[in-house]
Structure formats: structure tokens, C-alpha cells
């Protein structure tokens, strides 16, 4: 395999976009190409994610983006893996570039749902679950993660204050991120008084419905060895799956796909967990961040909540987690999320993360889950 | 748990069986895995010898949540509980419990049974609770 780098990245401000998903995707794609010091004509293949494009009456977005970038003859395809769509796109770009099928690939994810009301947005999000055997039986997306939370609580005694500590930390980080959907800090008092959405998850346990777009440029080192920014060296790009319906798995207190992805990724990267300086993990709900930290192997099962409450995962803590604010507070424009996690790490590696900067990270991990873990991506990045 | 040939093994058949109030269907594979989720090959062991089974509909709660914000098909039923049920036969199924405003009497291990209904999905009720109203508050 060829050494493969992320040399360009861009994200817009998450929240409510005036632009269409198509326009936003094209804008961030061009910004990512510019940040890489490349021209659109350097791109040889494009991977687009736009799960809910149908809400804008649009599918087959790739050719529209490539045409608007002035590269209509470049091939494109749509990569859909629910909330892990654009990290799946990154994996496909990695496979193409590392395998020698392309020297430069574009990854772009975009979503626009803010024109829908809460009921319809909730229903769209639930489409990542199994309609016949979960959603038809009453599940919403918060509801599915809430069942994991009640099972985790029953087994480990997970407290509301531990979930709240995740929300408070991630809001504090997002308040320092100009691209974040929510840019305000919250307190434990406001967390505990927020309304229950799906018990035990409250409003402040849940990520928002966000519009947003993010893009990455992936290249072969041997062809583009002098990028204008510090590149992210892709030391592991792993995708896994698990039994799609959560209730049919052997455990209800973790995500098997994350456990498998972590095991494979650390083996591929040839590093120990102790080498990792920062994590961007999938925290669509606060319980998801605790599960991620335990399933990735950074904490034994049932202990991530206490560690979070004690401040270990804050920016200044032993293991900074979600300095961007995470899905929880930076926002979760489904198809843009995976690429935006990597865009955050790109900014962190280049020392441009401002008030949320983690001091000189050498190794970072991005973890992105599709739905309730039917699919999962783990990427590990290092410096050249 | 009566076993039958695999002929009615389709998502439509599963749904028709519970909508008609007839039974809950699932399959048992050669490795002993039981599930009420449709498939052609066992996701645990990879065997194809799946036997459609009629499930008793009795079990205990493995996980639950009370949802105050519903999906569109349950718009008029919120709040309600979404539950994961550990079946008497082994394996799990999902469903919902009507009229549940708080976690109240819900607890992991609580006994439930299938309650045929004209409403969407697989509905359960707590065993030993006279009325779902008792769960309110």
C-alpha cells in the first residue's frame, strides 16, 4: 500500500444553512481543494455522501458537484452508511489512493434537514434503523440509544450526572468552535432540568438536527509530497459491521462493531492506545460517547462515565475527547459528520484550533458509527 | 414454541401474523439462536437451516425507554415505552407498551406478554399490571 495523506479539509458552520446541500457540498469541496494547494483538475475520483438528499428532492449528487467544480468527467459515486457515511467515503478514498487506483480523491458530505419539522426530521433519522423490526415497533433514534443507556445503567450504575458531564464538556468545547451549531456552555442544573426525550436521555443528551457540509482531500504521498499544511498520515482506515438490529446482538451495553474496528485499527497502525493524544468519537447521544470510550478500549466497561465526570476527557484532561464539541454540540449533519471529525483533527494538527487547541497532538483517532452500530469507521492519524 | 417448515418465512408473513392477532413469528437456527428478525442465513453461525417458529410472546424486559417524542406512526400514542424483550424461548424482540408516561413500574427483568392490537407494531403489556394507566405519572 502507498502512504496516504489527508492534505486538505474544510467544514462550514453547522446549524441552519441558507444554501442547499448541493451548494454547501460544492463550497466546502472547493475550500478543501484550495487548502490542499491543489486544483480541481488534480482530483481523480469523488466520493459523496448525502443520506437525506431526498428531503431536497435530489439524488446522484456527485456529478452535480463535479460539474460545479469544473471537472465533469471525473467519476463519482454516493456512499451511504447512515451517520458514518462520509467516514465510509474517506475509507473508499483511502482504498483507491493507497491501492494505487487514484493519486488524489475528494470526499464530501452534506446534509440539509432544517426545512423539516421535528416530527419529520425524527422520522428521517429513524430510517437508519430497521423499519420492519425496530421503527415499526415504535423506536425513534433517541429511543434506540436510550435502551442502551438503560441497559448500561442497570449493569454499571451509570448516573445521570455522568451523562450530563459529557454534555457539559462538549458544549464547553463547542463554545470555542466557530463552526459549531451550539456555541453556548451549559450547566449541570440546566442539563438536569432539560425535558426527557427518551428516558433516561434528556434534550441535552441529544445531538441536534443540523445542516452542514465538510470535505477532505486524500492523496498519495509519492505524488504530492509537499503540501502547504501539515498532512494527516492515515495510519489505519478500518470499517466494520455487526448484526444490524441492536437487540439481536450478544450485548446491549456496547457496540460490537466499534470493538472490532478498534482492535483492527490499532493492529494496523501498530500503536498502543496510550499513544493517542486526542479523540473525535461518535456522540450522537451522551451515552454513545461513554460506550465509544469503553468499546474503543480506552476505559474498562462501566468506567468511562466516572472518568468523564472527573474531567479526564476535557481538553486539558489526560485524554481530550471531542475538542470540536462532538456531534452533541458541534452538531450532526448526518452525512457531513465523519468528514468534519477529520477536518477538526486536521485543524488540531496544524495548530489552528484556537481556544479548543489540544497542545501539539501527534496521534489522533476518529470514530464514526452508522445508526446503532450496524456499521463503524475508525481512522488513526499521525504526523509524517 | 411450535416449529414449522420455512415456507411463511417473509417479512410480510411475520407482520401479517401479529397484525392478525395470530402469533409472533421468528426463526431458530441450527446453533440455537432464536430471533424475531427476518433473515435467510443465521447471523450468528452462518447456517441456512432456519426453522420458522411461533413464539409464545412471553418474556422479560432486557431494556426499555419511555419516549415522549414519537416517530410519525406513533404520533397519537406518545408517551409510550419502547422495549427490548428477552423471550421465554431465548432470543429477543422489540415492541412497545402503550400509555407509559414514566419509567414507573418498568424495570429490567419485569415480566411482559404480547398484546395483540389494531395499532402499529408489536405491543406488549406488563404481566400483573391490571391497566396500562397504572404506569402513568
PDB file of N, CA and C in Angstrom, chain A residues 7-50:
ATOM      1  N   UNK A   7      -4.609  15.929   2.938  1.00  0.00           N
ATOM      2  CA  UNK A   7      -3.834  17.169   2.779  1.00  0.00           C
ATOM      3  C   UNK A   7      -4.709  18.416   2.725  1.00  0.00           C
ATOM      4  N   UNK A   8      -6.003  18.217   2.682  1.00  0.00           N
ATOM      5  CA  UNK A   8      -6.891  19.375   2.650  1.00  0.00           C
ATOM      6  C   UNK A   8      -8.192  19.032   3.353  1.00  0.00           C
ATOM      7  N   UNK A   9      -8.770  20.015   4.023  1.00  0.00           N
ATOM      8  CA  UNK A   9     -10.020  19.778   4.742  1.00  0.00           C
ATOM      9  C   UNK A   9     -10.766  21.091   4.894  1.00  0.00           C
ATOM     10  N   UNK A  10     -12.078  20.989   4.912  1.00  0.00           N
ATOM     11  CA  UNK A  10     -12.896  22.191   5.134  1.00  0.00           C
ATOM     12  C   UNK A  10     -14.249  21.788   5.685  1.00  0.00           C
ATOM     13  N   UNK A  11     -14.804  22.671   6.474  1.00  0.00           N
ATOM     14  CA  UNK A  11     -16.143  22.469   7.017  1.00  0.00           C
ATOM     15  C   UNK A  11     -16.823  23.819   7.043  1.00  0.00           C
ATOM     16  N   UNK A  12     -18.134  23.837   6.933  1.00  0.00           N
ATOM     17  CA  UNK A  12     -18.828  25.107   7.113  1.00  0.00           C
ATOM     18  C   UNK A  12     -19.385  25.185   8.535  1.00  0.00           C
ATOM     19  N   UNK A  13     -20.085  26.246   8.833  1.00  0.00           N
ATOM     20  CA  UNK A  13     -20.710  26.395  10.135  1.00  0.00           C
ATOM     21  C   UNK A  13     -21.941  25.493  10.173  1.00  0.00           C
ATOM     22  N   UNK A  14     -21.963  24.579  11.151  1.00  0.00           N
ATOM     23  CA  UNK A  14     -23.121  23.699  11.288  1.00  0.00           C
ATOM     24  C   UNK A  14     -24.279  24.456  11.934  1.00  0.00           C
ATOM     25  N   UNK A  15     -25.489  24.018  11.618  1.00  0.00           N
ATOM     26  CA  UNK A  15     -26.662  24.659  12.194  1.00  0.00           C
ATOM     27  C   UNK A  15     -27.760  24.727  11.162  1.00  0.00           C
ATOM     28  N   UNK A  16     -28.085  25.921  10.771  1.00  0.00           N
ATOM     29  CA  UNK A  16     -29.138  26.097   9.767  1.00  0.00           C
ATOM     30  C   UNK A  16     -28.521  26.791   8.560  1.00  0.00           C
ATOM     31  N   UNK A  17     -28.476  26.118   7.422  1.00  0.00           N
ATOM     32  CA  UNK A  17     -27.860  26.688   6.227  1.00  0.00           C
ATOM     33  C   UNK A  17     -28.916  27.356   5.356  1.00  0.00           C
ATOM     34  N   UNK A  18     -28.510  28.453   4.755  1.00  0.00           N
ATOM     35  CA  UNK A  18     -29.384  29.040   3.735  1.00  0.00           C
ATOM     36  C   UNK A  18     -29.204  28.297   2.408  1.00  0.00           C
ATOM     37  N   UNK A  19     -27.969  27.823   2.166  1.00  0.00           N
ATOM     38  CA  UNK A  19     -27.685  27.125   0.912  1.00  0.00           C
ATOM     39  C   UNK A  19     -28.357  25.749   0.887  1.00  0.00           C
ATOM     40  N   UNK A  20     -28.484  25.195  -0.297  1.00  0.00           N
ATOM     41  CA  UNK A  20     -28.911  23.800  -0.440  1.00  0.00           C
ATOM     42  C   UNK A  20     -27.727  22.905  -0.079  1.00  0.00           C
ATOM     43  N   UNK A  21     -28.008  21.631   0.133  1.00  0.00           N
ATOM     44  CA  UNK A  21     -26.932  20.684   0.377  1.00  0.00           C
ATOM     45  C   UNK A  21     -25.947  20.649  -0.779  1.00  0.00           C
ATOM     46  N   UNK A  22     -26.483  20.747  -1.977  1.00  0.00           N
ATOM     47  CA  UNK A  22     -25.641  20.737  -3.180  1.00  0.00           C
ATOM     48  C   UNK A  22     -24.669  21.917  -3.212  1.00  0.00           C
ATOM     49  N   UNK A  23     -25.184  23.094  -2.897  1.00  0.00           N
ATOM     50  CA  UNK A  23     -24.309  24.281  -2.906  1.00  0.00           C
ATOM     51  C   UNK A  23     -23.254  24.194  -1.810  1.00  0.00           C
ATOM     52  N   UNK A  24     -23.707  23.777  -0.613  1.00  0.00           N
ATOM     53  CA  UNK A  24     -22.769  23.704   0.516  1.00  0.00           C
ATOM     54  C   UNK A  24     -21.690  22.659   0.261  1.00  0.00           C
ATOM     55  N   UNK A  25     -22.083  21.527  -0.302  1.00  0.00           N
ATOM     56  CA  UNK A  25     -21.119  20.472  -0.590  1.00  0.00           C
ATOM     57  C   UNK A  25     -20.054  20.983  -1.556  1.00  0.00           C
ATOM     58  N   UNK A  26     -20.481  21.701  -2.567  1.00  0.00           N
ATOM     59  CA  UNK A  26     -19.541  22.205  -3.570  1.00  0.00           C
ATOM     60  C   UNK A  26     -18.620  23.273  -2.972  1.00  0.00           C
ATOM     61  N   UNK A  27     -19.190  24.126  -2.115  1.00  0.00           N
ATOM     62  CA  UNK A  27     -18.367  25.173  -1.482  1.00  0.00           C
ATOM     63  C   UNK A  27     -17.263  24.568  -0.614  1.00  0.00           C
ATOM     64  N   UNK A  28     -17.618  23.594   0.226  1.00  0.00           N
ATOM     65  CA  UNK A  28     -16.587  23.018   1.105  1.00  0.00           C
ATOM     66  C   UNK A  28     -15.596  22.171   0.307  1.00  0.00           C
ATOM     67  N   UNK A  29     -16.076  21.540  -0.768  1.00  0.00           N
ATOM     68  CA  UNK A  29     -15.164  20.751  -1.608  1.00  0.00           C
ATOM     69  C   UNK A  29     -14.094  21.659  -2.205  1.00  0.00           C
ATOM     70  N   UNK A  30     -14.516  22.809  -2.721  1.00  0.00           N
ATOM     71  CA  UNK A  30     -13.544  23.729  -3.320  1.00  0.00           C
ATOM     72  C   UNK A  30     -12.604  24.294  -2.251  1.00  0.00           C
ATOM     73  N   UNK A  31     -13.161  24.566  -1.078  1.00  0.00           N
ATOM     74  CA  UNK A  31     -12.316  25.070   0.022  1.00  0.00           C
ATOM     75  C   UNK A  31     -11.287  24.018   0.441  1.00  0.00           C
ATOM     76  N   UNK A  32     -11.680  22.755   0.459  1.00  0.00           N
ATOM     77  CA  UNK A  32     -10.734  21.692   0.833  1.00  0.00           C
ATOM     78  C   UNK A  32      -9.639  21.552  -0.217  1.00  0.00           C
ATOM     79  N   UNK A  33     -10.030  21.626  -1.481  1.00  0.00           N
ATOM     80  CA  UNK A  33      -9.035  21.538  -2.570  1.00  0.00           C
ATOM     81  C   UNK A  33      -8.069  22.707  -2.479  1.00  0.00           C
ATOM     82  N   UNK A  34      -8.597  23.911  -2.222  1.00  0.00           N
ATOM     83  CA  UNK A  34      -7.744  25.095  -2.065  1.00  0.00           C
ATOM     84  C   UNK A  34      -6.793  24.916  -0.891  1.00  0.00           C
ATOM     85  N   UNK A  35      -7.310  24.383   0.229  1.00  0.00           N
ATOM     86  CA  UNK A  35      -6.449  24.241   1.411  1.00  0.00           C
ATOM     87  C   UNK A  35      -5.334  23.241   1.158  1.00  0.00           C
ATOM     88  N   UNK A  36      -5.552  22.320   0.210  1.00  0.00           N
ATOM     89  CA  UNK A  36      -4.513  21.338  -0.138  1.00  0.00           C
ATOM     90  C   UNK A  36      -3.491  21.910  -1.108  1.00  0.00           C
ATOM     91  N   UNK A  37      -3.752  23.117  -1.599  1.00  0.00           N
ATOM     92  CA  UNK A  37      -2.855  23.712  -2.583  1.00  0.00           C
ATOM     93  C   UNK A  37      -2.975  23.028  -3.939  1.00  0.00           C
ATOM     94  N   UNK A  38      -4.128  22.422  -4.195  1.00  0.00           N
ATOM     95  CA  UNK A  38      -4.343  21.718  -5.461  1.00  0.00           C
ATOM     96  C   UNK A  38      -5.383  22.451  -6.293  1.00  0.00           C
ATOM     97  N   UNK A  39      -5.585  21.950  -7.510  1.00  0.00           N
ATOM     98  CA  UNK A  39      -6.638  22.461  -8.381  1.00  0.00           C
ATOM     99  C   UNK A  39      -7.697  21.374  -8.532  1.00  0.00           C
ATOM    100  N   UNK A  40      -8.941  21.742  -8.826  1.00  0.00           N
ATOM    101  CA  UNK A  40      -9.968  20.706  -9.029  1.00  0.00           C
ATOM    102  C   UNK A  40      -9.538  19.640 -10.034  1.00  0.00           C
ATOM    103  N   UNK A  41      -8.781  20.040 -11.034  1.00  0.00           N
ATOM    104  CA  UNK A  41      -8.372  19.074 -12.066  1.00  0.00           C
ATOM    105  C   UNK A  41      -7.389  18.031 -11.539  1.00  0.00           C
ATOM    106  N   UNK A  42      -6.849  18.246 -10.333  1.00  0.00           N
ATOM    107  CA  UNK A  42      -5.997  17.213  -9.720  1.00  0.00           C
ATOM    108  C   UNK A  42      -6.817  16.040  -9.181  1.00  0.00           C
ATOM    109  N   UNK A  43      -8.107  16.278  -8.926  1.00  0.00           N
ATOM    110  CA  UNK A  43      -8.970  15.232  -8.346  1.00  0.00           C
ATOM    111  C   UNK A  43      -9.268  14.163  -9.408  1.00  0.00           C
ATOM    112  N   UNK A  44      -9.120  12.909  -9.015  1.00  0.00           N
ATOM    113  CA  UNK A  44      -9.338  11.813  -9.964  1.00  0.00           C
ATOM    114  C   UNK A  44     -10.607  11.008  -9.666  1.00  0.00           C
ATOM    115  N   UNK A  45     -11.119  11.131  -8.457  1.00  0.00           N
ATOM    116  CA  UNK A  45     -12.371  10.439  -8.132  1.00  0.00           C
ATOM    117  C   UNK A  45     -13.013  11.128  -6.930  1.00  0.00           C
ATOM    118  N   UNK A  46     -14.337  11.101  -6.890  1.00  0.00           N
ATOM    119  CA  UNK A  46     -15.084  11.827  -5.851  1.00  0.00           C
ATOM    120  C   UNK A  46     -16.064  10.890  -5.156  1.00  0.00           C
ATOM    121  N   UNK A  47     -16.053  10.931  -3.824  1.00  0.00           N
ATOM    122  CA  UNK A  47     -16.998  10.142  -3.025  1.00  0.00           C
ATOM    123  C   UNK A  47     -17.904  11.106  -2.258  1.00  0.00           C
ATOM    124  N   UNK A  48     -19.178  11.035  -2.541  1.00  0.00           N
ATOM    125  CA  UNK A  48     -20.146  11.981  -1.990  1.00  0.00           C
ATOM    126  C   UNK A  48     -21.091  11.264  -1.035  1.00  0.00           C
ATOM    127  N   UNK A  49     -21.410  11.903   0.071  1.00  0.00           N
ATOM    128  CA  UNK A  49     -22.425  11.368   0.986  1.00  0.00           C
ATOM    129  C   UNK A  49     -23.499  12.423   1.216  1.00  0.00           C
ATOM    130  N   UNK A  50     -24.738  11.993   1.114  1.00  0.00           N
ATOM    131  CA  UNK A  50     -25.880  12.907   1.257  1.00  0.00           C
ATOM    132  C   UNK A  50     -27.127  12.058   1.522  1.00  0.00           C
TER     133      UNK A  50
END
